Every structure is written in structure tokens, then in C-alpha cells.
mmCIF file of C-alpha atoms in Angstrom:
data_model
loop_
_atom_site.group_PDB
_atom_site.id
_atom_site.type_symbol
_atom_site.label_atom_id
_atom_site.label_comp_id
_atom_site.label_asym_id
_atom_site.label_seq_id
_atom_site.Cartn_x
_atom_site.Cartn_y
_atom_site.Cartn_z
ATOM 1 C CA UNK K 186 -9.466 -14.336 46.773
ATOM 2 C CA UNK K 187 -8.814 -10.671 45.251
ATOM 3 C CA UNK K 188 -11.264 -8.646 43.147
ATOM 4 C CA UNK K 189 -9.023 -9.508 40.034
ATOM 5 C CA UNK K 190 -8.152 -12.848 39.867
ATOM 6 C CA UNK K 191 -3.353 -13.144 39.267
ATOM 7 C CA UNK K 192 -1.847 -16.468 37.804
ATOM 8 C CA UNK K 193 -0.535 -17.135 40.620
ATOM 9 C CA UNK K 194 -4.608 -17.633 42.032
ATOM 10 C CA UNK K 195 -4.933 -19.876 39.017
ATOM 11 C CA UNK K 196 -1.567 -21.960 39.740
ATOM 12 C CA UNK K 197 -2.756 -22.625 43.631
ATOM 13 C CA UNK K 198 -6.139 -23.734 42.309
ATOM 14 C CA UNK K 199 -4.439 -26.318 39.646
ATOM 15 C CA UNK K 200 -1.756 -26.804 41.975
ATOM 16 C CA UNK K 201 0.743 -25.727 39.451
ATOM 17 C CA UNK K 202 3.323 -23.839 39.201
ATOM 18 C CA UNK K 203 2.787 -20.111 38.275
ATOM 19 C CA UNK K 204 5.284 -20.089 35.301
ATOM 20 C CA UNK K 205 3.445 -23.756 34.267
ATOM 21 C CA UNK K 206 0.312 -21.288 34.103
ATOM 22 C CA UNK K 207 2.128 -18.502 31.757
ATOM 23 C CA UNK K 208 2.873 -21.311 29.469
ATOM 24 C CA UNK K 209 -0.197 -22.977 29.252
ATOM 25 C CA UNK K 210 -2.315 -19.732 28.749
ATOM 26 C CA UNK K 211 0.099 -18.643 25.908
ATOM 27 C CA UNK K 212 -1.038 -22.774 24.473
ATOM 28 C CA UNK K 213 2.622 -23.593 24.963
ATOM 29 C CA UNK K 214 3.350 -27.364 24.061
ATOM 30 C CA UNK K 215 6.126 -27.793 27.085
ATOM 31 C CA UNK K 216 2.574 -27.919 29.032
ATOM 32 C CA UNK K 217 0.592 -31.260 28.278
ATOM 33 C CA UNK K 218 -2.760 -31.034 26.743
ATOM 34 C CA UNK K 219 -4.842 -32.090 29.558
ATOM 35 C CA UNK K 220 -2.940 -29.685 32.317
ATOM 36 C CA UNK K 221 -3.712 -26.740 29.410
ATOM 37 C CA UNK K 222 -7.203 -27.302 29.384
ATOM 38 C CA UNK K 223 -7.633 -27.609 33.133
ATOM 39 C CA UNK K 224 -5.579 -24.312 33.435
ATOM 40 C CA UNK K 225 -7.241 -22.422 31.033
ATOM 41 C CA UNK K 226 -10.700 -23.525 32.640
ATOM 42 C CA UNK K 227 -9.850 -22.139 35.828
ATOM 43 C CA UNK K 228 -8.775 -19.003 34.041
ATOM 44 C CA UNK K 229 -11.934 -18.360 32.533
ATOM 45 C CA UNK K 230 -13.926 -19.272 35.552
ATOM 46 C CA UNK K 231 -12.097 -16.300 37.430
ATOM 47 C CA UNK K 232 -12.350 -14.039 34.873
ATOM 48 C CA UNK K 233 -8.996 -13.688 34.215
ATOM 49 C CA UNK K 234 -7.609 -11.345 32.019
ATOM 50 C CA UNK K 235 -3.795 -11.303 30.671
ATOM 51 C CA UNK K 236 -1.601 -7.866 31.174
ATOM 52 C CA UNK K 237 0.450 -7.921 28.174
ATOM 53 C CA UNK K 238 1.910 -4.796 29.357
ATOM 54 C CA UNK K 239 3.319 -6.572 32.522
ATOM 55 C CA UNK K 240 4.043 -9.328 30.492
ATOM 56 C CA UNK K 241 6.049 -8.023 27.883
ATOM 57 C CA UNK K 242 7.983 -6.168 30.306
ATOM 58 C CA UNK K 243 9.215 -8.766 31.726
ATOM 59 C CA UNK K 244 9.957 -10.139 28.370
ATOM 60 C CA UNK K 245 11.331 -7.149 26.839
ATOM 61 C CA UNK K 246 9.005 -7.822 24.040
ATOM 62 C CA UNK K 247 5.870 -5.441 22.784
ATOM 63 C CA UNK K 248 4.324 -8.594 20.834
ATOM 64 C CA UNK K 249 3.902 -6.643 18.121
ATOM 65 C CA UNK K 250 4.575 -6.806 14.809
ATOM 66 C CA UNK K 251 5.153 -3.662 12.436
ATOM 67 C CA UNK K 252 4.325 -3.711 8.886
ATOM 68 C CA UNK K 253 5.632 -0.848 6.600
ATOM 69 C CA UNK K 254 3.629 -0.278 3.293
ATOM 70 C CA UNK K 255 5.306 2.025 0.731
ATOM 71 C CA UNK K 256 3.470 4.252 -0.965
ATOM 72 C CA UNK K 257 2.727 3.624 -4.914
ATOM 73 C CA UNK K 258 1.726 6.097 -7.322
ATOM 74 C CA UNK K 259 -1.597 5.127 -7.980
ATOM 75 C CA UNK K 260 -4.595 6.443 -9.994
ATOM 76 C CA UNK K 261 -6.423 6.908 -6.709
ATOM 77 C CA UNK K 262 -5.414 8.667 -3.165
ATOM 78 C CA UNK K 263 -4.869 5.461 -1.854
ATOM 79 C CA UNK K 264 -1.004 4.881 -2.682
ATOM 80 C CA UNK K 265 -0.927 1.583 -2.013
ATOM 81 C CA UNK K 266 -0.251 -1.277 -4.621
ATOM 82 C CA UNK K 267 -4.187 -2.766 -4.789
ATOM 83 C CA UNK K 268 -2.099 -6.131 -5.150
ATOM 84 C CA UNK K 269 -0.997 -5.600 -1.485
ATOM 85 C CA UNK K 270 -4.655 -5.553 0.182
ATOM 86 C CA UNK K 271 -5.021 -9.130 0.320
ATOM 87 C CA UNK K 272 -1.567 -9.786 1.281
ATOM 88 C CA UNK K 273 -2.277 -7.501 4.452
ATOM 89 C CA UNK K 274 -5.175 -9.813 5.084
ATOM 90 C CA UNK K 275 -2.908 -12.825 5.377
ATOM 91 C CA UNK K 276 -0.365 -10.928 7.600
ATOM 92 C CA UNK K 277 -3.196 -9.608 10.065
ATOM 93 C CA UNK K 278 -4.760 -13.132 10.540
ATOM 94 C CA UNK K 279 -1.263 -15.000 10.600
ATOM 95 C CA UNK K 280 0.107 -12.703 13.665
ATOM 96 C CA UNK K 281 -2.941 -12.803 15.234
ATOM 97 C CA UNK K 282 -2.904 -16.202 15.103
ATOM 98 C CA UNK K 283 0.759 -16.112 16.352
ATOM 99 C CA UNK K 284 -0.267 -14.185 19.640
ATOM 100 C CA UNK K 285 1.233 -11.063 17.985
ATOM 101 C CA UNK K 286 -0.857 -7.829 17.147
ATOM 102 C CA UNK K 287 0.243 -5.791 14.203
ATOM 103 C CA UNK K 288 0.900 -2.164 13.734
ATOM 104 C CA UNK K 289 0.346 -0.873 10.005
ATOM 105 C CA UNK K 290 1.948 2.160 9.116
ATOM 106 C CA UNK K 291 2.149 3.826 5.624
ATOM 107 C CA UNK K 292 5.681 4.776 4.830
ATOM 108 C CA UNK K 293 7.731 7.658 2.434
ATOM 109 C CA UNK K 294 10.688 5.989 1.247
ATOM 110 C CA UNK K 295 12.032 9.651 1.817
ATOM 111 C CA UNK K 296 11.581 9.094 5.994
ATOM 112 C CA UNK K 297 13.610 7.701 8.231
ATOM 113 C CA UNK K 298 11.474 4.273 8.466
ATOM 114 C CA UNK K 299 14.105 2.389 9.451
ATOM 115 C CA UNK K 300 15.088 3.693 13.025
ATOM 116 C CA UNK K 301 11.713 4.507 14.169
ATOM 117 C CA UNK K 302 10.594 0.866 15.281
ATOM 118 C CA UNK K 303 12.139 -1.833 17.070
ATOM 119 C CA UNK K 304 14.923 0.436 18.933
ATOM 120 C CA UNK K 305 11.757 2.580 20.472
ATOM 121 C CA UNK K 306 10.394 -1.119 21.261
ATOM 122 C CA UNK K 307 7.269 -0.487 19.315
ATOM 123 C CA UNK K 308 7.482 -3.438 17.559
ATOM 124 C CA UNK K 309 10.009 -6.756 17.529
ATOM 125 C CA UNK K 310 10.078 -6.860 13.816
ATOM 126 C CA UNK K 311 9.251 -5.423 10.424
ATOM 127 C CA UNK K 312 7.711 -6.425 7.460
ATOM 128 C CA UNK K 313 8.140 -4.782 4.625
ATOM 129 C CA UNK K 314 5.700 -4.106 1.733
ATOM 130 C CA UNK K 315 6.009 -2.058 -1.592
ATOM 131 C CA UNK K 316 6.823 -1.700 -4.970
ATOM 132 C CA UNK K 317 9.319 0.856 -5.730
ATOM 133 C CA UNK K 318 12.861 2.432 -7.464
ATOM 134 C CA UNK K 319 15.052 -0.459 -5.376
ATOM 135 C CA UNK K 320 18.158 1.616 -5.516
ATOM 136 C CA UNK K 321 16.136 4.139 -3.428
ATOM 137 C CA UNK K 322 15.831 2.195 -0.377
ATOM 138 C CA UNK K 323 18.975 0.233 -0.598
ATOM 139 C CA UNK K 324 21.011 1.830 1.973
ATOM 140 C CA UNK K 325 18.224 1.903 4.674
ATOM 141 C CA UNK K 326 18.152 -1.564 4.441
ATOM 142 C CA UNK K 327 21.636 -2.443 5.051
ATOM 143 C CA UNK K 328 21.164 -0.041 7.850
ATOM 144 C CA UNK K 329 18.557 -1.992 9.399
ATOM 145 C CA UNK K 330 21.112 -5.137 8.833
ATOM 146 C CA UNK K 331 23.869 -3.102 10.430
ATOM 147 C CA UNK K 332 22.025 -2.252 13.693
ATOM 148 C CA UNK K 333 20.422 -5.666 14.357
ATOM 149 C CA UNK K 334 16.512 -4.851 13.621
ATOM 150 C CA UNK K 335 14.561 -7.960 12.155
ATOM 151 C CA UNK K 336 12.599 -7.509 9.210
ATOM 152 C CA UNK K 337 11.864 -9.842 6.097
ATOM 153 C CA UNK K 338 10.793 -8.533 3.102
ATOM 154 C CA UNK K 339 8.538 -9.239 0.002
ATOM 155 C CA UNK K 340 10.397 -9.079 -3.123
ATOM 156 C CA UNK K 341 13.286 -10.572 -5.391
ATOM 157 C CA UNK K 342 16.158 -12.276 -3.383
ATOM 158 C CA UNK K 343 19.723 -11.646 -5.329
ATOM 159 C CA UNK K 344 23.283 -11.147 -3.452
ATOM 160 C CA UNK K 345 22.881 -7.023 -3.641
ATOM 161 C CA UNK K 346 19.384 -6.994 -1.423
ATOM 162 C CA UNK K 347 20.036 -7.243 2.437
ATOM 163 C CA UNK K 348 17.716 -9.054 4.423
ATOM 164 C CA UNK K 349 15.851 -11.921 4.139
ATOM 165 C CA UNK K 350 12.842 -12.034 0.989
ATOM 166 C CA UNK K 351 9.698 -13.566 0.611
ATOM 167 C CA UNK K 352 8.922 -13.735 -2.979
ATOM 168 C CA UNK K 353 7.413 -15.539 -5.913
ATOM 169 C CA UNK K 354 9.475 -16.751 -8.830
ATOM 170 C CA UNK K 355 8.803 -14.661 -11.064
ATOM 171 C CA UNK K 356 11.150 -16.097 -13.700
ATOM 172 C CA UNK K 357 8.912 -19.027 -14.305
ATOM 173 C CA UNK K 358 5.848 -16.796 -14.110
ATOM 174 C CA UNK K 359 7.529 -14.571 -17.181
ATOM 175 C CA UNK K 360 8.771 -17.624 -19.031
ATOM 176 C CA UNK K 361 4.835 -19.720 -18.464
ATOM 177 C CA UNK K 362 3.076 -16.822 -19.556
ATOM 178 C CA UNK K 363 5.260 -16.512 -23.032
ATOM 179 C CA UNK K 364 5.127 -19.997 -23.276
ATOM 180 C CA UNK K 365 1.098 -20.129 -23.324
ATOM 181 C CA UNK K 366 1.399 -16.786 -25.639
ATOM 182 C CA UNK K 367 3.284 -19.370 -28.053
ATOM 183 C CA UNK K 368 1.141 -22.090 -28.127
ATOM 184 C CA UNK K 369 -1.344 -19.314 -29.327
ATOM 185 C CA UNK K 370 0.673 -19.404 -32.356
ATOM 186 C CA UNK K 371 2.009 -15.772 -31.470
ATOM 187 C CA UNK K 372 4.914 -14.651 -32.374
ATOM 188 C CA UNK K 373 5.587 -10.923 -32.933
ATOM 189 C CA UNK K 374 5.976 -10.157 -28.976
ATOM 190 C CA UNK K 375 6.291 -7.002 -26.867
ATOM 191 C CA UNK K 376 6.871 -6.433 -22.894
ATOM 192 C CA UNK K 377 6.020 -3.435 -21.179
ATOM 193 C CA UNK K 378 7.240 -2.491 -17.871
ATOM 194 C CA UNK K 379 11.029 -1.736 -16.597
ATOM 195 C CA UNK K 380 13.153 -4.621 -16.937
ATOM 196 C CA UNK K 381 16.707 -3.309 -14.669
ATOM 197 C CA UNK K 382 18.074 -3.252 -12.227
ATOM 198 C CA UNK K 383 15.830 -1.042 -10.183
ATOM 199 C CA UNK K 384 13.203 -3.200 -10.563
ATOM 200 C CA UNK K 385 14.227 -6.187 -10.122
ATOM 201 C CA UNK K 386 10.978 -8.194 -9.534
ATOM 202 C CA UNK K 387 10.135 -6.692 -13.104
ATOM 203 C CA UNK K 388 13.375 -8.013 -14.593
ATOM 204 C CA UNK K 389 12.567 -11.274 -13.572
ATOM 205 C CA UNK K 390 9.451 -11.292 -15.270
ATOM 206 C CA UNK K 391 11.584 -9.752 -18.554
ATOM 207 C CA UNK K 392 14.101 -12.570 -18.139
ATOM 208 C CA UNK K 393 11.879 -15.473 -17.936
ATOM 209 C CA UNK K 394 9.699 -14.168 -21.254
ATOM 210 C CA UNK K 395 12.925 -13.972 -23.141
ATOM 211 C CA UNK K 396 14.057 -17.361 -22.288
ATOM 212 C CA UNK K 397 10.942 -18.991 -23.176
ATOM 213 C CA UNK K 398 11.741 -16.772 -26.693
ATOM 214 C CA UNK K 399 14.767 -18.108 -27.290
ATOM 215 C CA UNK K 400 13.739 -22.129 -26.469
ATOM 216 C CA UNK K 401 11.099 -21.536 -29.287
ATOM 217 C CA UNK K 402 13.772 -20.663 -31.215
ATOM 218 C CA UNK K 403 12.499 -16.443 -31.547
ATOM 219 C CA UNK K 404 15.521 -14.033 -31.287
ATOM 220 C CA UNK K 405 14.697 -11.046 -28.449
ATOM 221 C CA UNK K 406 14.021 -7.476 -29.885
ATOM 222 C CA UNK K 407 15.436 -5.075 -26.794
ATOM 223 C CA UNK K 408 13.636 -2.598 -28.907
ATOM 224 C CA UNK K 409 10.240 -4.069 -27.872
ATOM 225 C CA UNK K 410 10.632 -3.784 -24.700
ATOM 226 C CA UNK K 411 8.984 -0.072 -23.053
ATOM 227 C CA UNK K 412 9.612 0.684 -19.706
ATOM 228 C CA UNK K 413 6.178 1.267 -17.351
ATOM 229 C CA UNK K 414 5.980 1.345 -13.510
ATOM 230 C CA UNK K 415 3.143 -0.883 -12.109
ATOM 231 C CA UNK K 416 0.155 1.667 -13.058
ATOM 232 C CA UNK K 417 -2.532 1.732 -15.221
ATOM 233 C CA UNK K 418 -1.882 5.391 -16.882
ATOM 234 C CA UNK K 419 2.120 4.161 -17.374
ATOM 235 C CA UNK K 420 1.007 1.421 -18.827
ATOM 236 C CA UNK K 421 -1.326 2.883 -21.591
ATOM 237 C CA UNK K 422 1.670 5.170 -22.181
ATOM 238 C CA UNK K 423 3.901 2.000 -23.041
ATOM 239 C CA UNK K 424 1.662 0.819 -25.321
ATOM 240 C CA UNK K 425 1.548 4.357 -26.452
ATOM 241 C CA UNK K 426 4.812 4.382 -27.332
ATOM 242 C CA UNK K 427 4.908 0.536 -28.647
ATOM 243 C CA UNK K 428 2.407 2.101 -30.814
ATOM 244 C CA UNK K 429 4.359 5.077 -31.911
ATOM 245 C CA UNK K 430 7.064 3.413 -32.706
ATOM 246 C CA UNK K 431 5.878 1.609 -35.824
ATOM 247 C CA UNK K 432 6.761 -1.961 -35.005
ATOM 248 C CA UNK K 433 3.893 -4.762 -35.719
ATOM 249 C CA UNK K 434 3.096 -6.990 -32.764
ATOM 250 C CA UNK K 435 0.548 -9.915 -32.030
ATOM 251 C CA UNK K 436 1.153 -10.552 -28.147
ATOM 252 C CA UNK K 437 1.764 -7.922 -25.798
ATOM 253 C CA UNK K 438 2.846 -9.495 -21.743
ATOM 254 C CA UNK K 439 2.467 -6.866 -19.521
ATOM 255 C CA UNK K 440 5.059 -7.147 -16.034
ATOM 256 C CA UNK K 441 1.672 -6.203 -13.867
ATOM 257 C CA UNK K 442 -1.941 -6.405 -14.142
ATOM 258 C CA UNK K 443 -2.215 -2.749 -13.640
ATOM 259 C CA UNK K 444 -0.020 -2.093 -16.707
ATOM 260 C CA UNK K 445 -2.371 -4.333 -18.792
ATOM 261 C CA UNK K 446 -5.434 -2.181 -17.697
ATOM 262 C CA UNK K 447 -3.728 0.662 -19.333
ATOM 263 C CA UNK K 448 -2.416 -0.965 -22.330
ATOM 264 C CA UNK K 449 -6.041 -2.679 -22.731
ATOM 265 C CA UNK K 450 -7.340 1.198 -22.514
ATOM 266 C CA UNK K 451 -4.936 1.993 -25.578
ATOM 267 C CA UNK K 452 -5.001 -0.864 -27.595
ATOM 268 C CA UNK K 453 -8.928 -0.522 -27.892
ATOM 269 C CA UNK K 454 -8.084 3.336 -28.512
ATOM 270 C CA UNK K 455 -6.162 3.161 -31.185
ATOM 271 C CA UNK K 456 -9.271 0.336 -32.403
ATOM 272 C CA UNK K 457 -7.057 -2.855 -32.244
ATOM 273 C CA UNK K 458 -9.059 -5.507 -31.188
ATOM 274 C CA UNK K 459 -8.255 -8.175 -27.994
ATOM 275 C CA UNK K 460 -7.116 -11.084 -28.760
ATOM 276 C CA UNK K 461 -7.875 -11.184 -31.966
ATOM 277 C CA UNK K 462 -5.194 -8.737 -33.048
ATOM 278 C CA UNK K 463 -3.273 -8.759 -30.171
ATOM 279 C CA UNK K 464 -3.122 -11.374 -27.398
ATOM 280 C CA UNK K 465 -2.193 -9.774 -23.964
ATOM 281 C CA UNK K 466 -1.230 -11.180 -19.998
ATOM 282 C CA UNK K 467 -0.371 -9.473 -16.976
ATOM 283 C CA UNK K 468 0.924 -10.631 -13.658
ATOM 284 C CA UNK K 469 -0.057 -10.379 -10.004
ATOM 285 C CA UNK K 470 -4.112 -11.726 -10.831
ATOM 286 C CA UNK K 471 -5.598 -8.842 -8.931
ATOM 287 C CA UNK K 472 -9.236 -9.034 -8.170
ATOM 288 C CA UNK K 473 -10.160 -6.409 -10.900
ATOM 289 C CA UNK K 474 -7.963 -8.521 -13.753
ATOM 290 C CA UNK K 475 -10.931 -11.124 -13.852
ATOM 291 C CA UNK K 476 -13.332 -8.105 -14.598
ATOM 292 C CA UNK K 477 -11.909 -6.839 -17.425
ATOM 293 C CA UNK K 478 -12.863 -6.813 -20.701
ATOM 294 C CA UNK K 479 -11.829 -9.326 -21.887
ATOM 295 C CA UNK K 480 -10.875 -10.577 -18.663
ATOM 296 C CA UNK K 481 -7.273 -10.524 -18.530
ATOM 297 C CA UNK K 482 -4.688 -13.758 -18.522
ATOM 298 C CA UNK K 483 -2.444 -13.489 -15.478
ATOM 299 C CA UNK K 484 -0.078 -14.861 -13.639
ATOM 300 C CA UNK K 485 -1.626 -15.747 -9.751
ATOM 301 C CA UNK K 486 0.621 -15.114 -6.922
ATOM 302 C CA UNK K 487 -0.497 -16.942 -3.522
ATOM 303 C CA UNK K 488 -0.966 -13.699 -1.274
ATOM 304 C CA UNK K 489 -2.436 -15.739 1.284
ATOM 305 C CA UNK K 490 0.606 -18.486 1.842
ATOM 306 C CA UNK K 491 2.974 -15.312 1.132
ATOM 307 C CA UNK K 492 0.991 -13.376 4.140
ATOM 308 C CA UNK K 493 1.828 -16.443 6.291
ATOM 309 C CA UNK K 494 5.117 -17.134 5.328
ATOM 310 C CA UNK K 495 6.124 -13.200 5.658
ATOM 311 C CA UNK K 496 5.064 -14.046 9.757
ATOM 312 C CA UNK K 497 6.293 -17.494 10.316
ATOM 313 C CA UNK K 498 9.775 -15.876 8.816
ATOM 314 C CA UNK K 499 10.359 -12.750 11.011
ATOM 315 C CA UNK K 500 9.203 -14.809 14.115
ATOM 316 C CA UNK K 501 11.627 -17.127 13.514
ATOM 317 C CA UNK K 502 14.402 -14.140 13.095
ATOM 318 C CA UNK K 503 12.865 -12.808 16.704
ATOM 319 C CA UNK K 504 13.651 -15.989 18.435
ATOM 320 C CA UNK K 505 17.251 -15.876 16.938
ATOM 321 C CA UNK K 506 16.459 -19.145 14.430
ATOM 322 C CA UNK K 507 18.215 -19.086 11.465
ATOM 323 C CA UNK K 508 15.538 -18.354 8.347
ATOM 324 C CA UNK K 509 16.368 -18.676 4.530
ATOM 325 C CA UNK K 510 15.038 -17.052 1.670
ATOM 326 C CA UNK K 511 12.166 -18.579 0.246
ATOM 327 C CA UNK K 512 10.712 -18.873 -3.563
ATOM 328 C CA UNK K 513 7.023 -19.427 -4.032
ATOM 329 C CA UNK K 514 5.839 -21.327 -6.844
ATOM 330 C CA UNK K 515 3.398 -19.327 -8.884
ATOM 331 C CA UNK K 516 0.383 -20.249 -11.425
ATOM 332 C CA UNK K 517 -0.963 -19.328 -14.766
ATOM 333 C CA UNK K 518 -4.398 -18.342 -15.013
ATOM 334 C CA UNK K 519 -6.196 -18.210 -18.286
ATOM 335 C CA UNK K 520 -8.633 -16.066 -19.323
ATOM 336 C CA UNK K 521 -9.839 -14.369 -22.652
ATOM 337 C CA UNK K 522 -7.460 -11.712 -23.544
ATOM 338 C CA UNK K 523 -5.219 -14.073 -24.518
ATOM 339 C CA UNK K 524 -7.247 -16.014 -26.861
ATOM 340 C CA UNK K 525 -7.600 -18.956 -25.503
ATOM 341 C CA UNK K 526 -10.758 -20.658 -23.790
ATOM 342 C CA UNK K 527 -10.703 -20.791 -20.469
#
């Protein structure tokens, strides 16, 4: 027997096959339960060690996963979307649990992201993370189409976006969280944050508030809608401007939690008082949003199953399976700035 112990050492001990051992130490289920375990006893009795180098050669696979994160203007150095931490969380443990390590890397939209990874064979797929001006990155994503990479996506699925998105349906989140607003008996409403085209995660969110308006019967006032990108400072200049602009309002539904920070900031500014005056909801149900004061109604988003999901989907693109689009379901969470108790 050598120093370092080869599969094919293991397979002449279990009197297997060597490729019966590859499969068994990667837990495939072509290899019965009770042949696994003996294998992957002998294995550790030898000390032996898998070179995924050697391995994904022969493969043409790196096992590795690459996920891009977009930098956000934020009110901190960090540039990344605080929303986004636990989602990268979920990703890490699901491709670890896949047999798949994962590269981060922090992306410019400006760069040229989108031929650096899986032609150099530093990764077999991409996941991509971030808020963001969609009409920026458009074309870079119908690149990646064009040339073959596979990548999924978190964000809103329509027939313009390439790729296949993970998202959360953020229509019904818009349209529940106007729909609780109005069984506060409000009714003067206002929406801060960009509802077009360009952010089209945001539009949802628009489009859903003003159908639940117009089933209660409430015609929808473009004019109180104020654009804001998903950060605290643009969102205290919404409600800045909402202010500014004369027009009364008793419920204010914010298209991110960070926006509702801000406009929280402002409306106590300006000495209006929460919820008594005015009622106000965010989206996303980041950790800070249940620290606020008053803690903050949201909309909860399950970064956890989305983590998973984001994996499961761009493994299945790998092994040339056909993957759809998928929609999660999202809930309402109910705190004190909106009026009601919890």
C-alpha cells in the first residue's frame, strides 16, 4: 500500500469498481446505501483525501459556483443591498451542501462581468445579485445568453429580461400591504420609490398597491407617487418632496424598507407623528425594520428558500435540465408603524 492511499486502493479493498468508488464518495444514489457506507469507511480508514483538481479535470468542471453582487449606493462603504446578506447565507450553505464551493465577487455594472467567469473555467455558473438601473445591465445579459454561460438571477421575470429569475411576487406583496393600509381605515395614500421600467421589481410593488386602490373603489393619484432608489437618504428625500408638494396624506407604502427608514427620519422631522398621522410599510423585512421606531410593517421575503432555490436552479442549467422561472409567495408582517397591533 502507498503513502497516500488512490480510489483505486479503496475499490480493491471493497472489491468494487473504481468508478463505483467516485460515485459513492460524491453520496451518489446509482450506489446502494449499504455499498456507500462500506466505501466511505474504508476511505476514512486510509485517510483518504479527494483531489478535486484531478477530478474536475477530468470532468471539465471547477465545482464552483460564482456569485456576482452589484454594488448599491448605500449610506455606508459597504455597497451592498443589507437585504442581500442573508440571502448570501442561504447560497453559501446550499452549494456547499451541493458539493460546490462558491466564489463571491463584488461587481461594477460598468466591468466586463460577464466574460470573466465560466469561459476562464473559474466557475460553471453565475448567480446574480443586485439592485440596480435594469436598462444598464440589459445587454450583458443577453450576452451571457448569446455565448452559452449559465446564470439565474434574482429579480422580476417579464419577456424583456434574459435568463432565468428567481423572485418574489411582488405584486401581491404591493397589493397585501395596501390592502392592510385599508382596513386601517386609510385612505389618502402615497408610494415612494421608482415605479418604471428600470425598476421593475419596484413597479411591481407600484402595480399591486394600485390595484388593491382601485378594488376599494379609490381612484390612483400618479401625482403621489415620488420616485426613490432603495436608500435611506432617497427615501427621506421622497417624503421630502411628498411633503413639499402640499398634498395631505394618511398612509405612506414605501417600495423598500430602506426607503421607509428615511421617510420615518422626515416624517418625525417635519413633527408628524407615526401612525397616528400617517400609517407607513416597507418591503424586504430587513433585520433593522423590526428595530425601528415604531418598528416598521413590511412585507417578508423568504431569503433563505430564495438562497436555495437560486442553487438548485443554476445546477439544474449545468447539467443541461430544463429550469423555469419561479415566483415565491411572500408574507405580510405587522408591526406598529402601521397602526395596528401586532
Amino acid at each position: 500500500m502507498r503513502d497516500k492511499a488512490t480510489s483505486f486502493d479503496i475499490a480493491h479493498r471493497a472489491g468494487v469498481s473504481q468508478s463505483t468508488v467516485s460515485r459513492a464518495l460524491r453520496n451518489s444514489p446509482l450506489v446502494n446505501k449499504e455499498t456507500r457506507d462500506k466505501i466511505q469507511a474504508i476511505a476514512t480508514e486510509l485517510n483518504y483525501k479527494v483531489d478535486k483538481n484531478a477530478s474536475n479535470l477530468r470532468r471539465q468542471h471547477s465545482l464552483t459556483l460564482a456569485l456576482l453582487l452589484f454594488e448599491d449606493p448605500t449610506s455606508d462603504d459597504s455597497l451592498i443591498n443589507p437585504f442581500f446578506l442573508s440571502m448570501l447565507g442561504s447560497i453559501t450553505k446550499a452549494s456547499t451542501k451541493a458539493g460546490y464551493d462558491l466564489l463571491v465577487s463584488f461587481q461594477n455594472l460598468s466591468d466586463d462581468w460577464q466574460s470573466e467567469f465560466e469561459d476562464s473555467n473559474k466557475a460553471d455558473g453565475l448567480i446574480l445579485l443586485g439592485y440596480g438601473d435594469y436598462t444598464d445591465y440589459r445587454d450583458k445579459l443577453t450576452k451571457l445568453e448569446e455565448q452559452g454561460t449559465h446564470f439565474v438571477r434574482w429579480g422580476a421575470h417579464d419577456a424583456d429580461h434574459p435568463g432565468v429569475s428567481i423572485g418574489c411576487d411582488n405584486v401581491q406583496g404591493g397589493f397585501d400591504v395596501t390592502q392592510h393600509l385599508l382596513n386601517m381605515q386609510r385612505r389618502k395614500f402615497a408610494f415612494i420609490g421608482d415605479a418604471g421600467s428600470q425598476a421593475p421589481e419596484f413597479e411591481e410593488r407600484y402595480l399591486g398597491h394600485c390595484q388593491a386602490l382601485k378594488e376599494a373603489g379609490i381612484a390612483v393619484d400618479n401625482t403621489m407617487q415620488f420616485d426613490a432608489i432603495s436608500t435611506e437618504q432617497s427615501g427621506y428625500q421622497g417624503v421630502q418632496k411628498l411633503i413639499d408638494s402640499g398634498n395631505s396624506f394618511d398612509a405612506l407604502f414605501c417600495a423598500s424598507d430602506l426607503i421607509a427608514l428615511g421617510a420615518l427620519r422626515c416624517l418625525r422631522e417635519k413633527g408628524l407623528r407615526i401612525p397616528e398621522d400617517v400609517a407607513i410599510a416597507g418591503f424586504d423585512n430587513i433585520p433593522i425594520s423590526s428595530f425601528a421606531n415604531p418598528a416598521l410593517t413590511t412585507v417578508h421575503q423568504n431569503t433563505k428558500l430564495a438562497g436555495e432555490i437560486l442553487v438548485q436552479s443554476l445546477l439544474k442549467l449545468i447539467s443541461g435540465e430544463e429550469v423555469s422561472h419561479y415566483l415565491m409567495p411572500v408574507d405580510l408582517v405587522v408591526r406598529q408603524s402601521c397602526g395596528a397591533k401586532t
